[in-house]
PDB file of C-alpha atoms in Angstrom:
ATOM      1  CA  MET F  30     197.120   4.914 102.644  1.00 47.00           C
ATOM      2  CA  GLU F  31     195.962   8.366 103.809  1.00 48.00           C
ATOM      3  CA  SER F  32     193.691   8.769 106.807  1.00 47.00           C
ATOM      4  CA  PRO F  33     190.399  10.406 105.883  1.00 49.00           C
ATOM      5  CA  SER F  34     190.298  14.172 106.345  1.00 47.00           C
ATOM      6  CA  PRO F  35     187.557  15.594 108.593  1.00 47.00           C
ATOM      7  CA  PRO F  36     184.347  16.478 106.803  1.00 51.00           C
ATOM      8  CA  SER F  37     184.303  20.112 105.647  1.00 55.00           C
ATOM      9  CA  LEU F  38     181.092  20.567 107.625  1.00 56.00           C
ATOM     10  CA  LEU F  39     182.873  19.695 110.872  1.00 55.00           C
ATOM     11  CA  LYS F  40     185.453  22.449 110.320  1.00 60.00           C
ATOM     12  CA  HIS F  41     182.746  25.121 110.297  1.00 64.00           C
ATOM     13  CA  LEU F  42     180.268  23.468 112.660  1.00 67.00           C
ATOM     14  CA  TRP F  43     181.992  24.839 115.755  1.00 74.00           C
ATOM     15  CA  ALA F  44     181.537  28.439 114.555  1.00 79.00           C
ATOM     16  CA  SER F  45     177.802  28.036 113.945  1.00 78.00           C
ATOM     17  CA  THR F  46     177.398  26.229 117.281  1.00 78.00           C
ATOM     18  CA  LEU F  47     179.327  29.017 119.027  1.00 83.00           C
ATOM     19  CA  LEU F  48     177.171  31.685 117.371  1.00 85.00           C
ATOM     20  CA  SER F  49     173.990  29.806 118.306  1.00 80.00           C
ATOM     21  CA  GLY F  50     175.167  29.497 121.913  1.00 82.00           C
ATOM     22  CA  VAL F  51     176.100  33.171 122.206  1.00 87.00           C
ATOM     23  CA  LEU F  52     172.748  34.240 120.729  1.00 84.00           C
ATOM     24  CA  ALA F  53     170.890  31.930 123.132  1.00 81.00           C
ATOM     25  CA  VAL F  54     172.767  33.431 126.098  1.00 88.00           C
ATOM     26  CA  VAL F  55     172.059  36.996 124.897  1.00 87.00           C
ATOM     27  CA  LEU F  56     168.363  36.245 124.369  1.00 80.00           C
ATOM     28  CA  GLY F  57     168.195  34.519 127.752  1.00 83.00           C
ATOM     29  CA  VAL F  58     169.768  37.512 129.509  1.00 89.00           C
ATOM     30  CA  LEU F  59     167.356  39.877 127.722  1.00 84.00           C
ATOM     31  CA  ALA F  60     164.358  37.710 128.644  1.00 83.00           C
ATOM     32  CA  TRP F  61     165.509  37.520 132.280  1.00 86.00           C
ATOM     33  CA  THR F  62     166.437  41.202 132.585  1.00 87.00           C
ATOM     34  CA  TRP F  63     163.531  42.752 130.674  1.00 86.00           C
ATOM     35  CA  PRO F  64     160.670  40.242 130.714  1.00 84.00           C
ATOM     36  CA  THR F  65     158.062  42.942 129.975  1.00 83.00           C
ATOM     37  CA  VAL F  66     159.845  44.114 126.815  1.00 84.00           C
ATOM     38  CA  THR F  67     160.327  40.492 125.739  1.00 82.00           C
ATOM     39  CA  ILE F  68     156.612  39.797 126.241  1.00 81.00           C
ATOM     40  CA  ILE F  69     155.642  42.890 124.212  1.00 83.00           C
ATOM     41  CA  VAL F  70     157.901  41.918 121.292  1.00 83.00           C
ATOM     42  CA  THR F  71     156.622  38.329 121.429  1.00 80.00           C
ATOM     43  CA  ALA F  72     153.015  39.560 121.504  1.00 80.00           C
ATOM     44  CA  ILE F  73     153.619  41.663 118.362  1.00 82.00           C
ATOM     45  CA  PHE F  74     155.102  38.642 116.568  1.00 83.00           C
ATOM     46  CA  PHE F  75     152.166  36.567 117.807  1.00 79.00           C
ATOM     47  CA  GLY F  76     149.727  39.030 116.239  1.00 83.00           C
ATOM     48  CA  ALA F  77     151.669  38.941 112.957  1.00 86.00           C
ATOM     49  CA  TYR F  78     151.671  35.134 113.052  1.00 83.00           C
ATOM     50  CA  LEU F  79     147.884  35.050 113.523  1.00 83.00           C
ATOM     51  CA  LEU F  80     147.405  37.533 110.671  1.00 89.00           C
ATOM     52  CA  ILE F  81     149.540  35.534 108.220  1.00 88.00           C
ATOM     53  CA  THR F  82     147.964  32.240 109.303  1.00 83.00           C
ATOM     54  CA  GLY F  83     144.448  33.650 108.949  1.00 86.00           C
ATOM     55  CA  ILE F  84     145.038  35.050 105.460  1.00 90.00           C
ATOM     56  CA  THR F  85     146.695  31.801 104.341  1.00 86.00           C
ATOM     57  CA  GLN F  86     143.864  29.613 105.597  1.00 85.00           C
ATOM     58  CA  VAL F  87     141.166  31.805 104.038  1.00 87.00           C
ATOM     59  CA  VAL F  88     143.000  31.719 100.688  1.00 85.00           C
ATOM     60  CA  PHE F  89     143.422  27.934 100.981  1.00 82.00           C
ATOM     61  CA  ALA F  90     139.704  27.578 101.733  1.00 82.00           C
ATOM     62  CA  PHE F  91     138.898  28.955  98.265  1.00 84.00           C
ATOM     63  CA  SER F  92     141.835  27.588  96.277  1.00 79.00           C
ATOM     64  CA  LEU F  93     142.504  24.033  97.489  1.00 71.00           C
ATOM     65  CA  HIS F  94     140.654  21.074  95.989  1.00 74.00           C
ATOM     66  CA  VAL F  95     139.208  19.749  99.240  1.00 69.00           C
ATOM     67  CA  SER F  96     135.768  18.691 100.375  1.00 78.00           C
ATOM     68  CA  ALA F  97     133.112  21.236 101.295  1.00 81.00           C
ATOM     69  CA  GLY F  98     133.565  20.384 104.975  1.00 80.00           C
ATOM     70  CA  GLY F  99     137.306  20.959 104.679  1.00 78.00           C
ATOM     71  CA  ARG F 100     136.722  24.346 103.015  1.00 81.00           C
ATOM     72  CA  VAL F 101     134.338  25.399 105.774  1.00 85.00           C
ATOM     73  CA  LEU F 102     136.780  24.360 108.513  1.00 84.00           C
ATOM     74  CA  LEU F 103     139.668  26.170 106.811  1.00 82.00           C
ATOM     75  CA  PHE F 104     137.567  29.314 106.372  1.00 88.00           C
ATOM     76  CA  ILE F 105     136.323  29.307 109.990  1.00 88.00           C
ATOM     77  CA  SER F 106     139.836  28.699 111.312  1.00 84.00           C
ATOM     78  CA  GLY F 107     141.275  31.459 109.106  1.00 86.00           C
ATOM     79  CA  ALA F 108     138.513  33.919 109.981  1.00 89.00           C
ATOM     80  CA  ALA F 109     139.007  33.237 113.710  1.00 85.00           C
ATOM     81  CA  ALA F 110     142.770  33.798 113.360  1.00 84.00           C
ATOM     82  CA  LEU F 111     142.126  37.102 111.535  1.00 89.00           C
ATOM     83  CA  ILE F 112     139.730  38.283 114.259  1.00 86.00           C
ATOM     84  CA  LEU F 113     142.304  37.405 116.945  1.00 82.00           C
ATOM     85  CA  ALA F 114     145.008  39.199 114.933  1.00 84.00           C
ATOM     86  CA  LEU F 115     142.853  42.346 114.746  1.00 85.00           C
ATOM     87  CA  LEU F 116     142.318  42.175 118.506  1.00 80.00           C
ATOM     88  CA  CYS F 117     146.082  41.835 118.994  1.00 79.00           C
ATOM     89  CA  PHE F 118     146.874  44.901 116.894  1.00 82.00           C
ATOM     90  CA  ARG F 119     144.038  46.943 118.380  1.00 83.00           C
ATOM     91  CA  SER F 120     145.397  46.644 121.908  1.00 80.00           C
ATOM     92  CA  LEU F 121     148.812  45.446 123.050  1.00 76.00           C
ATOM     93  CA  GLN F 122     147.342  44.327 126.385  1.00 79.00           C
ATOM     94  CA  GLU F 123     144.804  42.137 124.564  1.00 77.00           C
ATOM     95  CA  SER F 124     147.617  40.702 122.466  1.00 79.00           C
ATOM     96  CA  ILE F 125     149.574  39.739 125.589  1.00 80.00           C
ATOM     97  CA  LEU F 126     146.420  38.317 127.167  1.00 82.00           C
ATOM     98  CA  LEU F 127     145.639  36.240 124.057  1.00 82.00           C
ATOM     99  CA  LEU F 128     149.227  34.990 123.927  1.00 79.00           C
ATOM    100  CA  SER F 129     149.032  33.876 127.551  1.00 82.00           C
ATOM    101  CA  ILE F 130     145.673  32.142 127.003  1.00 85.00           C
ATOM    102  CA  TRP F 131     147.050  30.452 123.852  1.00 82.00           C
ATOM    103  CA  ILE F 132     150.054  29.117 125.791  1.00 80.00           C
ATOM    104  CA  GLY F 133     147.847  28.049 128.711  1.00 83.00           C
ATOM    105  CA  ILE F 134     145.492  26.072 126.466  1.00 86.00           C
ATOM    106  CA  GLY F 135     148.499  24.492 124.767  1.00 79.00           C
ATOM    107  CA  PHE F 136     149.887  23.403 128.148  1.00 82.00           C
ATOM    108  CA  ILE F 137     146.522  21.925 129.144  1.00 87.00           C
ATOM    109  CA  PHE F 138     146.108  19.955 125.911  1.00 84.00           C
ATOM    110  CA  ARG F 139     149.671  18.665 126.082  1.00 81.00           C
ATOM    111  CA  GLY F 140     149.356  17.780 129.769  1.00 84.00           C
ATOM    112  CA  VAL F 141     146.092  15.880 129.334  1.00 88.00           C
ATOM    113  CA  ALA F 142     147.355  14.045 126.225  1.00 85.00           C
ATOM    114  CA  THR F 143     150.649  13.074 127.884  1.00 81.00           C
ATOM    115  CA  ALA F 144     149.074  11.945 131.157  1.00 85.00           C
ATOM    116  CA  VAL F 145     146.244   9.991 129.528  1.00 85.00           C
ATOM    117  CA  SER F 146     148.550   8.206 127.078  1.00 80.00           C
ATOM    118  CA  ALA F 147     150.955   7.302 129.895  1.00 80.00           C
ATOM    119  CA  ILE F 148     148.162   6.057 132.171  1.00 86.00           C
ATOM    120  CA  SER F 149     146.563   3.967 129.416  1.00 82.00           C
ATOM    121  CA  ASP F 150     149.824   2.343 128.239  1.00 76.00           C
ATOM    122  CA  SER F 151     151.297   0.207 131.038  1.00 79.00           C
ATOM    123  CA  THR F 152     154.271  -0.822 128.844  1.00 76.00           C
ATOM    124  CA  LEU F 153     155.454   2.764 128.211  1.00 68.00           C
ATOM    125  CA  PRO F 154     159.087   3.295 129.332  1.00 68.00           C
ATOM    126  CA  GLY F 155     159.369   6.003 131.985  1.00 72.00           C
ATOM    127  CA  ARG F 156     155.629   5.912 132.465  1.00 76.00           C
ATOM    128  CA  ALA F 157     155.692   7.524 135.928  1.00 84.00           C
ATOM    129  CA  TRP F 158     157.750  10.464 134.645  1.00 82.00           C
ATOM    130  CA  GLU F 159     155.390  10.944 131.702  1.00 81.00           C
ATOM    131  CA  ILE F 160     152.424  11.084 134.080  1.00 87.00           C
ATOM    132  CA  VAL F 161     154.222  13.626 136.298  1.00 86.00           C
ATOM    133  CA  ILE F 162     155.167  15.766 133.282  1.00 83.00           C
ATOM    134  CA  GLY F 163     151.594  15.608 132.010  1.00 85.00           C
ATOM    135  CA  LEU F 164     150.170  16.665 135.372  1.00 89.00           C
ATOM    136  CA  LEU F 165     152.728  19.487 135.716  1.00 85.00           C
ATOM    137  CA  SER F 166     151.838  20.744 132.215  1.00 83.00           C
ATOM    138  CA  LEU F 167     148.147  20.601 133.127  1.00 88.00           C
ATOM    139  CA  VAL F 168     148.716  22.599 136.342  1.00 87.00           C
ATOM    140  CA  ALA F 169     150.901  25.122 134.455  1.00 83.00           C
ATOM    141  CA  GLY F 170     148.131  25.577 131.869  1.00 84.00           C
ATOM    142  CA  ILE F 171     145.519  26.161 134.575  1.00 89.00           C
ATOM    143  CA  PHE F 172     147.780  28.765 136.220  1.00 85.00           C
ATOM    144  CA  MET F 173     148.312  30.454 132.837  1.00 82.00           C
ATOM    145  CA  LEU F 174     144.552  30.748 132.336  1.00 86.00           C
ATOM    146  CA  ALA F 175     143.851  31.840 135.932  1.00 86.00           C
ATOM    147  CA  TRP F 176     146.611  34.491 136.116  1.00 85.00           C
ATOM    148  CA  PRO F 177     147.552  35.138 132.481  1.00 81.00           C
ATOM    149  CA  LEU F 178     149.667  38.288 132.802  1.00 77.00           C
ATOM    150  CA  GLU F 179     151.560  37.335 135.968  1.00 79.00           C
ATOM    151  CA  SER F 180     152.263  33.781 134.822  1.00 80.00           C
ATOM    152  CA  LEU F 181     153.475  34.989 131.413  1.00 80.00           C
ATOM    153  CA  GLU F 182     156.154  37.116 133.080  1.00 82.00           C
ATOM    154  CA  THR F 183     157.238  34.140 135.210  1.00 83.00           C
ATOM    155  CA  LEU F 184     157.291  31.927 132.119  1.00 80.00           C
ATOM    156  CA  THR F 185     159.441  34.501 130.310  1.00 84.00           C
ATOM    157  CA  ARG F 186     161.979  34.477 133.150  1.00 85.00           C
ATOM    158  CA  VAL F 187     162.042  30.655 133.165  1.00 82.00           C
ATOM    159  CA  VAL F 188     162.594  30.613 129.395  1.00 79.00           C
ATOM    160  CA  GLY F 189     165.380  33.170 129.890  1.00 84.00           C
ATOM    161  CA  ILE F 190     167.177  30.892 132.371  1.00 87.00           C
ATOM    162  CA  TRP F 191     166.669  27.908 130.054  1.00 80.00           C
ATOM    163  CA  LEU F 192     168.152  29.831 127.103  1.00 80.00           C
ATOM    164  CA  ILE F 193     171.193  30.863 129.167  1.00 88.00           C
ATOM    165  CA  VAL F 194     171.850  27.266 130.266  1.00 85.00           C
ATOM    166  CA  ILE F 195     171.407  25.931 126.715  1.00 83.00           C
ATOM    167  CA  GLY F 196     173.622  28.702 125.353  1.00 84.00           C
ATOM    168  CA  VAL F 197     176.450  27.964 127.796  1.00 88.00           C
ATOM    169  CA  PHE F 198     176.310  24.263 126.886  1.00 85.00           C
ATOM    170  CA  GLU F 199     176.421  25.147 123.177  1.00 82.00           C
ATOM    171  CA  VAL F 200     179.436  27.448 123.668  1.00 86.00           C
ATOM    172  CA  VAL F 201     181.322  24.726 125.546  1.00 85.00           C
ATOM    173  CA  SER F 202     180.280  22.198 122.900  1.00 82.00           C
ATOM    174  CA  ALA F 203     181.511  24.522 120.126  1.00 81.00           C
ATOM    175  CA  PHE F 204     185.041  24.571 121.527  1.00 83.00           C
ATOM    176  CA  GLY F 205     184.902  20.794 121.912  1.00 80.00           C
ATOM    177  CA  ILE F 206     183.928  20.481 118.236  1.00 75.00           C
ATOM    178  CA  ARG F 207     186.746  22.850 117.247  1.00 80.00           C
ATOM    179  CA  LYS F 208     189.293  20.829 119.208  1.00 81.00           C
ATOM    180  CA  ALA F 209     188.081  17.569 117.648  1.00 75.00           C
ATOM    181  CA  SER F 210     188.176  19.145 114.182  1.00 74.00           C
ATOM    182  CA  LYS F 211     191.776  20.301 114.659  1.00 77.00           C
ATOM    183  CA  ARG F 212     192.787  16.894 115.982  1.00 76.00           C
ATOM    184  CA  LEU F 213     191.252  15.155 112.962  1.00 71.00           C
ATOM    185  CA  GLY F 214     192.707  17.700 110.563  1.00 65.00           C
ATOM    186  CA  GLY F 215     196.182  17.445 112.061  1.00 56.00           C
ATOM    187  CA  THR F 216     196.561  13.722 111.566  1.00 52.00           C
ATOM    188  CA  THR F 217     199.477  12.982 109.315  1.00 45.00           C
ATOM    189  CA  PRO F 218     198.978  10.623 106.437  1.00 49.00           C
ATOM    190  CA  ALA F 219     200.176   7.096 107.006  1.00 48.00           C
ATOM    191  CA  PRO F 220     203.290   6.160 104.968  1.00 50.00           C
ATOM    192  CA  THR F 221     202.586   4.176 101.844  1.00 51.00           C
ATOM    193  CA  THR F 222     204.392   0.893 101.416  1.00 50.00           C
ATOM    194  CA  GLU F 223     205.827   0.268  98.022  1.00 51.00           C
ATOM    195  CA  ALA F 224     205.786  -3.193  96.563  1.00 50.00           C
ATOM    196  CA  PRO F 225     209.318  -4.567  96.004  1.00 52.00           C
ATOM    197  CA  VAL F 226     210.508  -4.402  92.458  1.00 52.00           C
ATOM    198  CA  SER F 227     211.086  -7.859  91.079  1.00 47.00           C
TER     199      SER F 227
END
């Protein structure tokens, strides 16, 4: 009986993991070394995202079979996204400022939601940590809104370090996957036992 060969996916998984890790390290180094350039590129993509989202929502407002209230909400949301996109493309500084405010509000919402849910549920595992994480997210959001440009640069550097760490782990993991794949692929088939001829 032959031992099962390793899945074909496993043979190529190490290469994709290695590529992902290397890209994460490169992006992390770029974000750490040139945070301003990284912020500018991100702000441009943010403006493009708002533009696409706004157009999509306005089109959906007139084409989807939803209630009148749903159409109005979709149209208002799409129109607001288009206005923000125009502001982003009119001035790069405004785009960066909007991006920072967007992230800050996101941190605040997440922080409040996490902390409140942890406080209200006494049976939640790791409840104390969830409360701490929620409060830290809330404080980070307040800092982002109070000092949007300075905090965005700091956030970019932190993300850069995080990407480098994740990338190094992925590279190490890729070689571990490759070694395991070779070990599974190198197993010799077990000898078959023939039934005695009567």
